[in-house]
Amino acid sequence: MSGFLSLDRMGIVFETRNGPYRALQDVDLRIAQGEFVTVIGHSGCGKSTVLNIVAGLLRATEGGVLLENREVNSPGPERAVVFQNHSLLPWLTVYDNVRLAVDKVFRKTKSKIERDEWTRHNLRLVQMNNAADKRPSEISGGMKQRVGIARALAMEPKVLLMDEPFGALDALTRAHLQDALMTIHADLGNTVIMITHDVDEAVLLSDRIVMMTNGPAATVGKVLSVSLARPRKRLSLADDTEYNRCRADVMKFLYRQTETDDPRAA
Amino acid sequence: MSIGEATSEQTPDSTRMRWRRSGGAALVVRGLHRAVYPLLGVAVLLALWWYGGHLIASDPATESFAGFGPGPTFASLADLIRSGQLWGIAYPSLHRIGLGLLWATVLGVPIGVSIGYFRVAQETTHIPFQFLRMISPLAWMPIAVLAFASWDGAIVFLIIVAAIWPIIFSTAHGVKRIDPLWFRVARNLGAGGGQMLRRIILPAIGQDVFAGIRLAVGVAWIVLVPAEYLGVTSGLGYAINDARDTLAYNDLAAIVVVIGVLGYALDRICLFLIQHFSWRVEL
Ligand SMILES: Nc1ncnc2c1ncn2[C@@H]1O[C@H](COP(=O)(O)OP(=O)(O)OP(=O)(O)O)[C@@H](O)[C@H]1O
Ligand SMILES: [Mg+2]
């Protein structure tokens, strides 16, 4: 029994100038189709590395990734990545940035007209259809992130991989985008792995929260299921006991990691 | 979900720009910068030229050089244009420089991309290229004359030698400046090597390539005229030499003006292309 997406005893060693560095060890995780999983952990523990291995941008040195029982060993559009920032090509318009991905993925299966319509449809999903002809330098950070999400969604990926997609945004924009993402996830049922530093964001969005231990040799420390009914409303969650229990759980885990990191606390 | 309306989403630039554009005073200032100051610069140059011409013409010792003054020069220039001779003089030069720049670009861009992309290429070529770059293109002249059957071939070769370095170095610099994230974006889409080149590298370096070509045009245009002093019987350099030998100083000065104007025009074309292919880096 392997599940839709599984990470099997995955590990990676980087060759650095100071010799080999073991970043990850025995990362084990099963993710069901349509599940929304967030990964949380201290800076530098190896979250992006996990995501990059799933994306196929890095190769694990031990173990590996299976998607629908097939091994992942190269990058591909069925595992679309939403990068943290600056990932739009600045010489292309918003429309062309999304269209580039659409053309790449659907060149053989959709006609030109269908691809144009599909591009616009995905821009509408993130409310960016009105800025279609703008360049990345002419839109705000939040807008850029939305275009990045539209580009990833437009690839109709089996798995959506997001590396701190809202990390660089102000609180208000961030809240708007979280809501938009929840709506899209509810409508399309994507399988999502999202990295975040924000405990509230993790609890609000996830079906499960994967907490990682600190590196070197970081691994999955604890997995927490968030059994909050959807759709979730951020305002009513503030007094929800389950919400606060999850929040406290994650906080405790992160705090304990900090303590074990501190030599004086040993 | 109406995230489009969030106030934090507005581009801050647009409002500021509108503010700066408004007001009569701002318009006047912009007009000054656009037209008045450049014209003033040209007027000062013409005035100095006219005064120099006046001094030459009024001194009996230098009287015979009076053709260098702006009056005779522009009269001669008008003649050259009206008779259609000017095109016959300028065309061979433009043809040579066009051919030389074309070859320098065709050779220089791939070399520059390789140097920017592959560290090995950069490390291997660094010393030889810096060494070759420092040799004046005109120093190659005797070799060029021996190696090429025609004078035209030799001149085009000299232009290539002059023009290729800025193109190579500017291209390589452009490639090094490419954000590695864009390569990852392209790989995530499943793009291979050829698509990486066409979709990421070439559009990303367009402005650097044309900036290199712009520098190359500057050097090549300077090399062209002395190169045409030798052998060939056409082109701007030849026309200058010819005018000197026939003591037609007004023609000589007219050709000099043409060289300056054409050089300026070529530079503007390059500048236009740089701007056309440039994209602003995200903040
Ligand atoms: N290509 C690489 N070569 C060597 N070491 C690397 C490489 N990539 C990552 N590392 C190391 O692996 C560890 C994990 O890095 P990673 O970027 O995955 O952390 P992260 O959890 O995403 O951190 P952050 O929250 O700050 O983004 C770090 O110690 C980092 O220095
Ligand atoms: Mg990271």
Coordinates of C-alpha atoms and ligand atoms in Angstrom, one line a residue:
Chain A
M1 CA 0.0 0.0 0.0
S2 CA 1.8 3.1 -1.2
G3 CA -0.7 5.9 -1.6
F4 CA -0.9 8.5 -4.4
L5 CA 2.4 10.2 -3.7
S6 CA 4.9 8.6 -1.4
L7 CA 8.3 9.6 -0.2
D8 CA 10.2 6.5 0.8
R9 CA 13.0 6.7 3.3
M10 CA 14.4 9.6 1.3
G11 CA 17.8 11.0 2.1
I12 CA 20.2 13.4 0.4
V13 CA 23.9 14.2 1.0
F14 CA 25.3 17.4 -0.6
E15 CA 28.9 17.6 -1.6
T16 CA 30.1 20.9 -0.1
R17 CA 33.5 22.5 0.1
N18 CA 33.8 21.3 3.7
G19 CA 33.0 17.7 2.7
P20 CA 29.7 15.9 2.5
Y21 CA 26.7 17.4 4.3
R22 CA 23.7 15.2 5.1
A23 CA 20.7 17.4 4.8
L24 CA 17.9 14.8 4.9
Q25 CA 17.6 11.3 6.3
D26 CA 14.8 8.8 6.1
V27 CA 12.1 11.2 5.1
D28 CA 9.0 9.0 4.9
L29 CA 5.6 10.3 3.9
R30 CA 2.4 9.1 2.2
I31 CA 0.1 11.6 0.7
A32 CA -3.4 10.9 -0.6
Q33 CA -4.9 12.3 -3.8
G34 CA -6.5 15.7 -3.1
E35 CA -4.8 16.1 0.2
F36 CA -3.4 19.5 1.3
V37 CA -0.2 19.0 3.2
T38 CA 2.0 21.7 4.6
V39 CA 5.6 21.3 5.7
I40 CA 6.8 23.4 8.6
G41 CA 10.2 23.5 10.3
H42 CA 13.0 25.8 11.2
S43 CA 15.0 27.7 8.6
G44 CA 17.6 25.6 6.9
C45 CA 16.2 22.3 8.1
G46 CA 15.6 21.0 4.5
K47 CA 12.1 21.9 3.5
S48 CA 12.9 23.3 0.1
T49 CA 15.2 20.3 -0.4
V50 CA 12.3 17.9 0.1
L51 CA 10.1 19.9 -2.3
N52 CA 12.9 20.1 -4.9
I53 CA 13.3 16.3 -4.8
V54 CA 9.6 15.8 -5.3
A55 CA 9.8 18.3 -8.2
G56 CA 12.6 16.4 -9.6
L57 CA 14.9 19.4 -9.5
L58 CA 17.2 17.5 -7.1
R59 CA 18.0 13.8 -6.9
A60 CA 17.7 12.0 -3.6
T61 CA 20.9 10.0 -2.7
E62 CA 18.8 7.3 -0.9
G63 CA 15.2 6.3 -1.2
G64 CA 13.0 8.2 -3.6
V65 CA 9.6 9.5 -4.6
L66 CA 6.8 7.5 -6.1
L67 CA 3.9 9.3 -7.8
E68 CA 1.1 6.9 -8.8
N69 CA 3.6 4.1 -8.3
R70 CA 6.0 5.5 -10.8
E71 CA 9.4 6.7 -9.7
V72 CA 10.1 10.5 -10.0
N73 CA 13.6 11.2 -11.3
S74 CA 13.3 14.2 -13.5
P75 CA 11.4 17.5 -13.4
G76 CA 8.1 17.6 -15.2
P77 CA 4.9 19.6 -15.4
E78 CA 2.7 17.1 -13.6
R79 CA 4.5 18.3 -10.5
A80 CA 4.1 22.1 -10.9
V81 CA 6.1 24.4 -8.6
V82 CA 5.1 27.8 -7.3
F83 CA 8.3 29.4 -6.4
Q84 CA 8.7 31.9 -3.6
N85 CA 9.3 35.0 -5.8
H86 CA 10.9 36.4 -8.9
S87 CA 9.9 33.4 -10.9
L88 CA 8.0 35.2 -13.7
L89 CA 10.1 35.8 -16.8
P90 CA 10.4 39.6 -16.8
W91 CA 10.4 40.0 -20.6
L92 CA 7.0 38.3 -21.0
T93 CA 3.6 39.7 -20.1
V94 CA 1.5 38.1 -17.4
Y95 CA -0.5 36.3 -20.1
D96 CA 2.6 35.1 -21.9
N97 CA 4.1 33.8 -18.7
V98 CA 1.1 31.5 -18.2
R99 CA 0.8 30.8 -21.9
L100 CA 4.4 29.6 -22.1
A101 CA 3.5 26.8 -19.6
V102 CA 0.2 26.1 -21.3
D103 CA 1.9 25.8 -24.7
K104 CA 4.6 23.5 -23.2
V105 CA 2.1 21.1 -21.6
F106 CA -0.8 21.2 -24.1
R107 CA 0.9 21.7 -27.4
K108 CA -0.2 18.4 -28.7
T109 CA -3.6 18.0 -27.0
K110 CA -5.2 21.5 -27.3
S111 CA -5.7 23.7 -30.3
K112 CA -4.4 27.3 -30.3
I113 CA -7.8 28.7 -29.4
E114 CA -8.3 26.2 -26.6
R115 CA -4.9 27.1 -25.2
D116 CA -5.7 30.8 -25.3
E117 CA -9.0 30.2 -23.5
W118 CA -7.3 27.9 -21.0
T119 CA -4.7 30.6 -20.3
R120 CA -7.4 33.2 -19.7
H121 CA -9.4 30.8 -17.6
N122 CA -6.5 30.3 -15.2
L123 CA -5.8 34.0 -15.0
R124 CA -9.5 34.5 -14.1
L125 CA -9.1 31.9 -11.4
V126 CA -6.6 34.1 -9.6
Q127 CA -8.4 37.3 -10.6
M128 CA -5.5 38.4 -12.9
N129 CA -7.4 38.6 -16.2
N130 CA -7.4 42.4 -16.1
A131 CA -3.7 42.6 -15.9
A132 CA -3.0 40.1 -18.6
D133 CA -1.0 42.4 -20.7
K134 CA 1.2 43.9 -17.9
R135 CA 4.8 43.0 -17.4
P136 CA 6.0 41.5 -14.1
S137 CA 7.8 44.8 -13.2
E138 CA 4.4 46.6 -13.5
I139 CA 2.5 44.5 -10.9
S140 CA 2.8 44.1 -7.1
G141 CA 4.3 41.2 -5.3
G142 CA 0.9 39.7 -4.5
M143 CA -0.1 39.9 -8.1
K144 CA 3.1 38.2 -9.2
Q145 CA 2.5 35.3 -6.8
R146 CA -1.0 34.9 -8.1
V147 CA 0.3 34.7 -11.7
G148 CA 2.8 32.1 -10.4
I149 CA -0.1 30.1 -9.0
A150 CA -2.1 30.5 -12.2
R151 CA 0.9 29.3 -14.2
A152 CA 1.2 26.2 -12.0
L153 CA -2.5 25.5 -12.0
A154 CA -2.6 25.9 -15.8
M155 CA -0.3 22.9 -16.1
E156 CA -3.1 20.8 -14.6
P157 CA -0.5 19.2 -12.3
K158 CA -1.1 16.0 -10.4
V159 CA 0.7 17.7 -7.5
L160 CA 1.1 21.3 -6.8
L161 CA 4.3 22.2 -5.0
M162 CA 4.5 25.5 -3.2
D163 CA 7.7 26.8 -1.6
E164 CA 6.7 29.5 0.8
P165 CA 4.5 31.1 -1.8
F166 CA 3.2 33.9 0.4
G167 CA 6.3 34.4 2.5
A168 CA 7.2 37.8 1.1
L169 CA 3.7 39.3 1.2
D170 CA 2.1 41.6 3.7
A171 CA -0.6 40.1 6.0
L172 CA -3.6 41.4 4.1
T173 CA -2.5 40.2 0.7
R174 CA -1.5 37.0 2.3
A175 CA -4.9 36.4 3.8
H176 CA -6.6 37.1 0.4
L177 CA -4.4 34.7 -1.3
Q178 CA -4.9 32.0 1.3
D179 CA -8.6 32.3 0.8
A180 CA -8.2 32.2 -2.9
L181 CA -6.1 29.1 -2.6
M182 CA -8.6 27.4 -0.4
T183 CA -11.4 28.1 -2.9
I184 CA -9.3 26.8 -5.8
H185 CA -8.4 23.7 -3.8
A186 CA -12.0 23.0 -2.9
D187 CA -13.1 23.4 -6.6
L188 CA -10.3 21.5 -8.3
G189 CA -9.2 19.0 -5.6
N190 CA -5.5 19.4 -6.3
T191 CA -3.0 17.5 -4.2
V192 CA -0.8 20.2 -2.6
I193 CA 2.4 20.2 -0.7
M194 CA 3.1 23.7 0.6
I195 CA 6.1 24.9 2.7
T196 CA 5.4 27.6 5.2
H197 CA 7.0 29.3 8.2
D198 CA 3.6 30.5 9.4
V199 CA 1.8 28.3 12.0
D200 CA -1.6 29.9 11.4
E201 CA -1.3 29.5 7.7
A202 CA -0.4 25.8 8.2
V203 CA -3.4 25.1 10.4
L204 CA -5.8 27.1 8.3
L205 CA -4.9 25.4 5.0
S206 CA -3.8 21.9 5.8
D207 CA -5.4 18.5 6.1
R208 CA -2.1 17.4 7.6
I209 CA 0.9 19.3 8.9
V210 CA 4.3 17.7 8.5
M211 CA 6.8 19.0 11.1
M212 CA 10.4 18.6 10.4
T213 CA 13.3 18.2 12.8
N214 CA 16.4 20.4 12.5
G215 CA 19.3 19.5 10.3
P216 CA 21.7 18.0 9.7
A217 CA 20.0 14.7 8.9
A218 CA 16.6 16.3 9.2
T219 CA 13.6 14.1 9.0
V220 CA 9.8 14.1 9.7
G221 CA 9.5 14.8 13.4
K222 CA 5.7 14.6 13.7
V223 CA 2.6 14.6 11.5
L224 CA -0.5 16.3 12.7
S225 CA -4.0 15.8 11.2
V226 CA -6.1 18.9 11.2
S227 CA -9.7 17.8 11.5
L228 CA -11.4 21.1 10.9
A229 CA -14.4 21.1 8.6
R230 CA -14.2 22.8 5.2
P231 CA -14.8 25.4 4.1
R232 CA -12.9 27.1 6.8
K233 CA -13.5 30.7 7.8
R234 CA -10.5 32.4 9.4
L235 CA -12.6 34.6 11.7
S236 CA -14.6 31.9 13.3
L237 CA -11.5 29.7 13.7
A238 CA -10.0 32.1 16.2
D239 CA -12.1 30.6 19.0
D240 CA -12.3 27.1 17.7
T241 CA -10.8 24.5 20.2
E242 CA -9.5 22.2 17.5
Y243 CA -7.9 25.1 15.7
N244 CA -6.2 26.2 18.9
R245 CA -5.2 22.7 19.8
C246 CA -3.4 22.2 16.4
R247 CA -1.8 25.6 16.7
A248 CA -0.5 24.9 20.1
D249 CA 0.8 21.5 19.0
V250 CA 2.8 22.9 16.2
M251 CA 4.1 25.7 18.3
K252 CA 5.2 23.3 21.0
F253 CA 7.0 21.1 18.4
L254 CA 8.8 24.1 16.9
Y255 CA 9.7 25.4 20.4
R256 CA 11.1 22.1 21.5
Q257 CA 13.2 22.0 18.3
T258 CA 14.7 25.3 19.3
E259 CA 15.5 24.0 22.8
T260 CA 17.3 20.9 21.5
D261 CA 19.2 23.1 19.2
D262 CA 20.5 25.2 22.1
P263 CA 23.5 23.6 23.7
R264 CA 22.7 25.2 27.1
A265 CA 19.3 23.5 27.2
A266 CA 20.8 20.0 26.8
Chain B
M1 CA -13.2 36.1 -3.2
S2 CA -12.4 39.6 -4.5
I3 CA -8.7 39.8 -4.0
G4 CA -8.4 42.2 -6.9
E5 CA -9.7 45.1 -4.9
A6 CA -7.2 44.9 -2.0
T7 CA -5.6 48.3 -1.5
S8 CA -2.2 46.8 -0.9
E9 CA -2.3 45.4 -4.4
Q10 CA -2.0 48.7 -6.2
T11 CA 1.2 49.4 -8.1
P12 CA 2.7 52.3 -6.3
D13 CA 4.4 53.6 -9.4
S14 CA 1.4 54.5 -11.4
T15 CA 0.1 57.1 -9.0
R16 CA 3.5 58.7 -8.5
M17 CA 4.1 58.9 -12.2
R18 CA 0.8 60.6 -12.9
W19 CA 1.7 63.2 -10.2
R20 CA 5.1 63.9 -11.7
R21 CA 3.6 64.4 -15.2
S22 CA 1.0 66.9 -14.1
G23 CA 1.6 70.7 -14.0
G24 CA 2.8 73.2 -16.5
A25 CA 6.2 73.7 -14.8
A26 CA 7.0 70.1 -15.2
L27 CA 6.1 70.3 -18.9
V28 CA 8.5 73.2 -19.4
V29 CA 11.3 71.3 -17.6
R30 CA 10.7 68.2 -19.7
G31 CA 10.7 70.3 -22.9
L32 CA 14.0 71.8 -21.9
H33 CA 15.6 68.4 -21.4
R34 CA 14.0 66.9 -24.5
A35 CA 14.8 69.6 -27.1
V36 CA 16.3 72.8 -25.9
Y37 CA 19.5 71.6 -24.2
P38 CA 20.4 69.2 -27.0
L39 CA 19.9 71.9 -29.6
L40 CA 21.9 74.3 -27.5
G41 CA 24.8 71.8 -27.6
V42 CA 24.6 71.5 -31.4
A43 CA 24.5 75.3 -31.7
V44 CA 27.6 75.8 -29.6
L45 CA 29.4 73.2 -31.7
L46 CA 28.4 75.0 -34.9
A47 CA 29.4 78.4 -33.5
L48 CA 32.9 77.1 -32.6
W49 CA 33.2 75.6 -36.0
W50 CA 32.0 78.8 -37.7
Y51 CA 34.5 80.9 -35.6
G52 CA 37.4 78.5 -36.5
G53 CA 36.5 78.7 -40.1
H54 CA 36.3 82.5 -39.9
L55 CA 39.8 82.6 -38.3
I56 CA 41.2 80.3 -41.1
A57 CA 39.6 82.2 -43.9
S58 CA 40.7 85.6 -42.6
D59 CA 44.4 84.7 -42.1
P60 CA 46.3 84.9 -45.5
A61 CA 48.6 82.1 -44.4
T62 CA 45.7 79.6 -44.0
E63 CA 43.3 81.1 -46.5
S64 CA 43.5 78.1 -48.9
F65 CA 41.9 75.9 -46.2
A66 CA 38.8 78.1 -46.0
G67 CA 36.8 75.1 -47.4
F68 CA 36.8 73.7 -43.9
G69 CA 34.4 76.4 -42.7
P70 CA 30.7 75.4 -42.2
G71 CA 29.5 77.5 -45.2
P72 CA 31.6 75.8 -47.9
T73 CA 31.1 72.4 -46.1
F74 CA 27.4 72.5 -46.1
A75 CA 27.3 73.8 -49.7
S76 CA 29.5 70.8 -50.7
L77 CA 27.3 68.5 -48.7
A78 CA 24.2 69.7 -50.5
D79 CA 25.9 69.2 -53.8
L80 CA 26.9 65.6 -52.8
I81 CA 23.4 64.8 -51.8
R82 CA 21.8 66.5 -54.8
S83 CA 24.1 64.7 -57.3
G84 CA 23.5 61.4 -55.6
Q85 CA 27.3 61.0 -55.1
L86 CA 26.9 60.8 -51.4
W87 CA 25.1 57.4 -51.5
G88 CA 27.8 56.1 -53.8
I89 CA 30.5 57.1 -51.2
A90 CA 28.7 56.0 -48.1
Y91 CA 27.2 52.7 -49.4
P92 CA 30.4 50.7 -49.6
S93 CA 31.3 51.8 -46.1
L94 CA 27.9 50.8 -44.7
H95 CA 28.1 47.6 -46.6
R96 CA 31.5 46.7 -45.1
I97 CA 30.5 47.7 -41.6
G98 CA 27.2 45.8 -41.9
L99 CA 29.0 42.7 -43.1
G100 CA 31.6 42.9 -40.4
L101 CA 29.1 43.4 -37.6
L102 CA 27.0 40.6 -38.9
W103 CA 29.9 38.2 -38.7
A104 CA 31.1 39.5 -35.4
T105 CA 27.6 38.9 -34.0
V106 CA 27.2 35.5 -35.6
L107 CA 30.5 34.4 -34.1
G108 CA 30.5 36.5 -30.9
V109 CA 27.1 35.6 -29.5
P110 CA 27.6 31.8 -29.4
I111 CA 31.1 32.3 -28.0
G112 CA 29.7 34.7 -25.4
V113 CA 26.9 32.4 -24.4
S114 CA 29.3 29.5 -24.0
I115 CA 31.6 31.6 -21.9
G116 CA 28.8 32.8 -19.7
Y117 CA 27.2 29.4 -19.3
F118 CA 30.1 27.0 -19.0
R119 CA 32.7 27.8 -16.4
V120 CA 35.3 25.8 -18.2
A121 CA 34.9 27.9 -21.3
Q122 CA 35.3 31.0 -19.3
E123 CA 38.4 29.8 -17.6
T124 CA 40.0 28.5 -20.8
T125 CA 39.4 31.6 -22.9
H126 CA 40.0 34.3 -20.3
I127 CA 43.7 34.9 -20.9
P128 CA 43.8 34.4 -24.6
F129 CA 40.8 36.6 -25.2
Q130 CA 42.1 39.4 -22.9
F131 CA 45.4 39.2 -24.7
L132 CA 43.8 39.3 -28.2
R133 CA 41.4 42.0 -27.2
M134 CA 44.2 44.4 -26.4
I135 CA 45.8 44.3 -29.8
S136 CA 44.6 47.2 -31.9
P137 CA 42.6 46.0 -34.8
L138 CA 44.8 48.2 -37.1
A139 CA 47.8 46.2 -36.0
W140 CA 46.2 43.2 -37.8
M141 CA 46.2 45.2 -41.0
P142 CA 49.4 43.7 -42.6
I143 CA 48.2 40.2 -41.8
A144 CA 44.7 40.9 -43.1
V145 CA 46.1 42.2 -46.4
L146 CA 48.2 39.0 -46.8
A147 CA 45.5 36.7 -45.8
F148 CA 42.7 38.1 -47.9
A149 CA 42.6 38.2 -51.6
S150 CA 40.5 41.3 -51.8
W151 CA 40.8 44.6 -50.0
D152 CA 37.2 44.4 -49.1
G153 CA 37.8 41.0 -47.4
A154 CA 40.7 42.5 -45.4
I155 CA 38.6 45.5 -44.2
V156 CA 35.7 43.3 -43.2
F157 CA 38.1 41.1 -41.3
L158 CA 39.5 44.2 -39.4
I159 CA 36.0 45.2 -38.5
I160 CA 35.2 41.7 -37.2
V161 CA 38.4 41.8 -35.1
A162 CA 37.4 45.2 -33.7
A163 CA 33.8 44.4 -33.1
I164 CA 33.8 40.8 -31.8
W165 CA 35.2 41.5 -28.3
P166 CA 32.6 43.8 -26.9
I167 CA 29.9 41.4 -28.3
I168 CA 31.5 38.4 -26.7
F169 CA 32.0 40.0 -23.3
S170 CA 28.7 41.7 -23.1
T171 CA 26.9 38.5 -24.1
A172 CA 28.8 36.5 -21.5
H173 CA 28.0 39.1 -18.9
G174 CA 24.3 38.9 -19.8
V175 CA 24.3 35.1 -19.5
K176 CA 25.9 35.2 -16.1
R177 CA 23.3 37.7 -14.9
I178 CA 20.4 35.3 -15.7
D179 CA 18.6 34.4 -12.5
P180 CA 19.2 30.6 -11.9
L181 CA 15.5 30.5 -10.8
W182 CA 14.4 31.0 -14.4
F183 CA 16.3 27.9 -15.4
R184 CA 14.5 26.0 -12.7
V185 CA 11.2 27.4 -13.9
A186 CA 11.9 26.2 -17.4
R187 CA 13.1 22.8 -16.1
N188 CA 9.9 22.5 -14.1
L189 CA 8.0 22.9 -17.4
G190 CA 10.1 20.1 -18.8
A191 CA 12.1 22.3 -21.1
G192 CA 15.3 20.8 -22.6
G193 CA 18.5 22.4 -23.7
G194 CA 17.3 23.9 -27.0
Q195 CA 14.2 25.4 -25.4
M196 CA 16.2 26.7 -22.5
L197 CA 18.3 28.6 -25.1
R198 CA 15.4 29.9 -27.1
R199 CA 13.0 30.6 -24.2
I200 CA 15.3 31.7 -21.4
I201 CA 18.8 32.5 -22.5
L202 CA 18.2 34.5 -25.7
P203 CA 15.4 36.6 -24.5
A204 CA 17.2 37.3 -21.2
I205 CA 20.4 38.5 -22.9
G206 CA 18.8 40.5 -25.8
Q207 CA 19.6 43.8 -24.2
D208 CA 23.2 42.8 -23.4
V209 CA 23.8 41.5 -26.9
F210 CA 22.7 44.8 -28.4
A211 CA 24.6 46.8 -25.7
G212 CA 27.7 44.8 -27.0
I213 CA 26.8 45.6 -30.6
R214 CA 26.5 49.2 -29.7
L215 CA 30.0 49.3 -28.3
A216 CA 31.2 47.3 -31.3
V217 CA 29.6 49.8 -33.7
G218 CA 31.6 52.6 -32.0
V219 CA 34.9 50.8 -32.3
A220 CA 34.2 49.4 -35.8
W221 CA 33.2 52.8 -37.1
I222 CA 36.4 54.2 -35.9
V223 CA 38.5 51.4 -37.4
L224 CA 36.6 51.6 -40.7
V225 CA 37.8 54.9 -42.0
P226 CA 41.6 54.3 -41.6
A227 CA 41.1 50.9 -43.0
E228 CA 39.6 52.4 -46.1
Y229 CA 42.7 54.6 -46.5
L230 CA 44.4 51.6 -48.0
G231 CA 43.9 49.9 -51.2
V232 CA 40.2 50.3 -51.8
T233 CA 38.8 52.9 -54.2
S234 CA 35.4 53.4 -52.5
G235 CA 33.9 54.3 -49.2
L236 CA 34.2 57.2 -46.8
G237 CA 37.8 56.7 -45.9
Y238 CA 38.8 56.6 -49.5
A239 CA 36.7 59.7 -50.2
I240 CA 38.5 61.6 -47.5
N241 CA 41.9 60.7 -48.9
D242 CA 40.8 61.5 -52.4
A243 CA 39.4 64.9 -51.3
R244 CA 42.7 65.7 -49.6
D245 CA 44.7 64.8 -52.7
T246 CA 42.6 67.0 -54.9
L247 CA 42.7 69.9 -52.3
A248 CA 38.9 69.8 -52.1
Y249 CA 38.7 70.7 -48.4
N250 CA 35.0 71.5 -48.5
D251 CA 34.3 68.0 -49.8
L252 CA 36.7 66.6 -47.2
A253 CA 34.8 68.4 -44.4
A254 CA 31.5 67.3 -45.8
I255 CA 32.6 63.7 -45.7
V256 CA 33.7 64.2 -42.1
V257 CA 30.2 65.5 -41.3
V258 CA 28.7 62.5 -43.0
I259 CA 30.9 60.2 -40.9
G260 CA 29.7 61.8 -37.7
V261 CA 26.1 61.8 -38.7
L262 CA 26.1 58.2 -39.8
G263 CA 27.9 57.1 -36.7
Y264 CA 25.4 58.9 -34.6
A265 CA 22.5 57.3 -36.5
L266 CA 24.0 53.8 -36.1
D267 CA 24.4 54.4 -32.4
R268 CA 20.8 55.5 -32.1
I269 CA 19.6 52.4 -33.9
C270 CA 21.5 50.3 -31.4
L271 CA 20.1 52.3 -28.5
F272 CA 16.6 51.7 -29.9
L273 CA 17.3 47.9 -30.1
I274 CA 18.7 47.8 -26.6
Q275 CA 15.6 49.5 -25.2
H276 CA 13.3 47.3 -27.3
F277 CA 14.9 44.1 -26.0
S278 CA 15.3 45.3 -22.4
W279 CA 13.1 44.2 -19.5
R280 CA 13.2 45.8 -16.1
V281 CA 14.4 43.6 -13.3
E282 CA 11.8 42.9 -10.7
L283 CA 12.2 44.5 -7.3
Ligands
LIG1 N1 22.9 22.6 -3.3 C1 23.3 22.5 -2.0 N2 24.5 22.3 -1.7 C2 24.9 22.2 -0.4 N3 24.1 22.3 0.6 C3 22.8 22.6 0.4 C4 22.3 22.7 -0.9 N4 21.0 23.0 -0.9 C5 20.7 23.1 0.4 N5 21.8 22.8 1.2 C6 21.8 22.8 2.6 O1 20.8 21.9 3.1 C7 20.1 22.4 4.2 C8 18.6 22.5 3.9 O2 18.4 23.6 3.0 P1 16.9 24.0 2.5 O3 17.1 25.1 1.5 O4 16.2 22.8 2.1 O5 16.3 24.6 3.9 P2 14.9 25.2 4.1 O6 14.2 24.4 5.2 O7 14.1 25.3 2.9 O8 15.2 26.6 4.7 P3 14.4 27.9 4.6 O9 13.3 27.8 5.5 O10 15.4 29.0 5.1 O11 14.0 28.1 3.2 C9 20.7 23.8 4.5 O12 21.7 23.5 5.6 C10 21.5 24.1 3.2 O13 22.6 24.8 3.6
MG2 MG 13.5 27.0 1.7

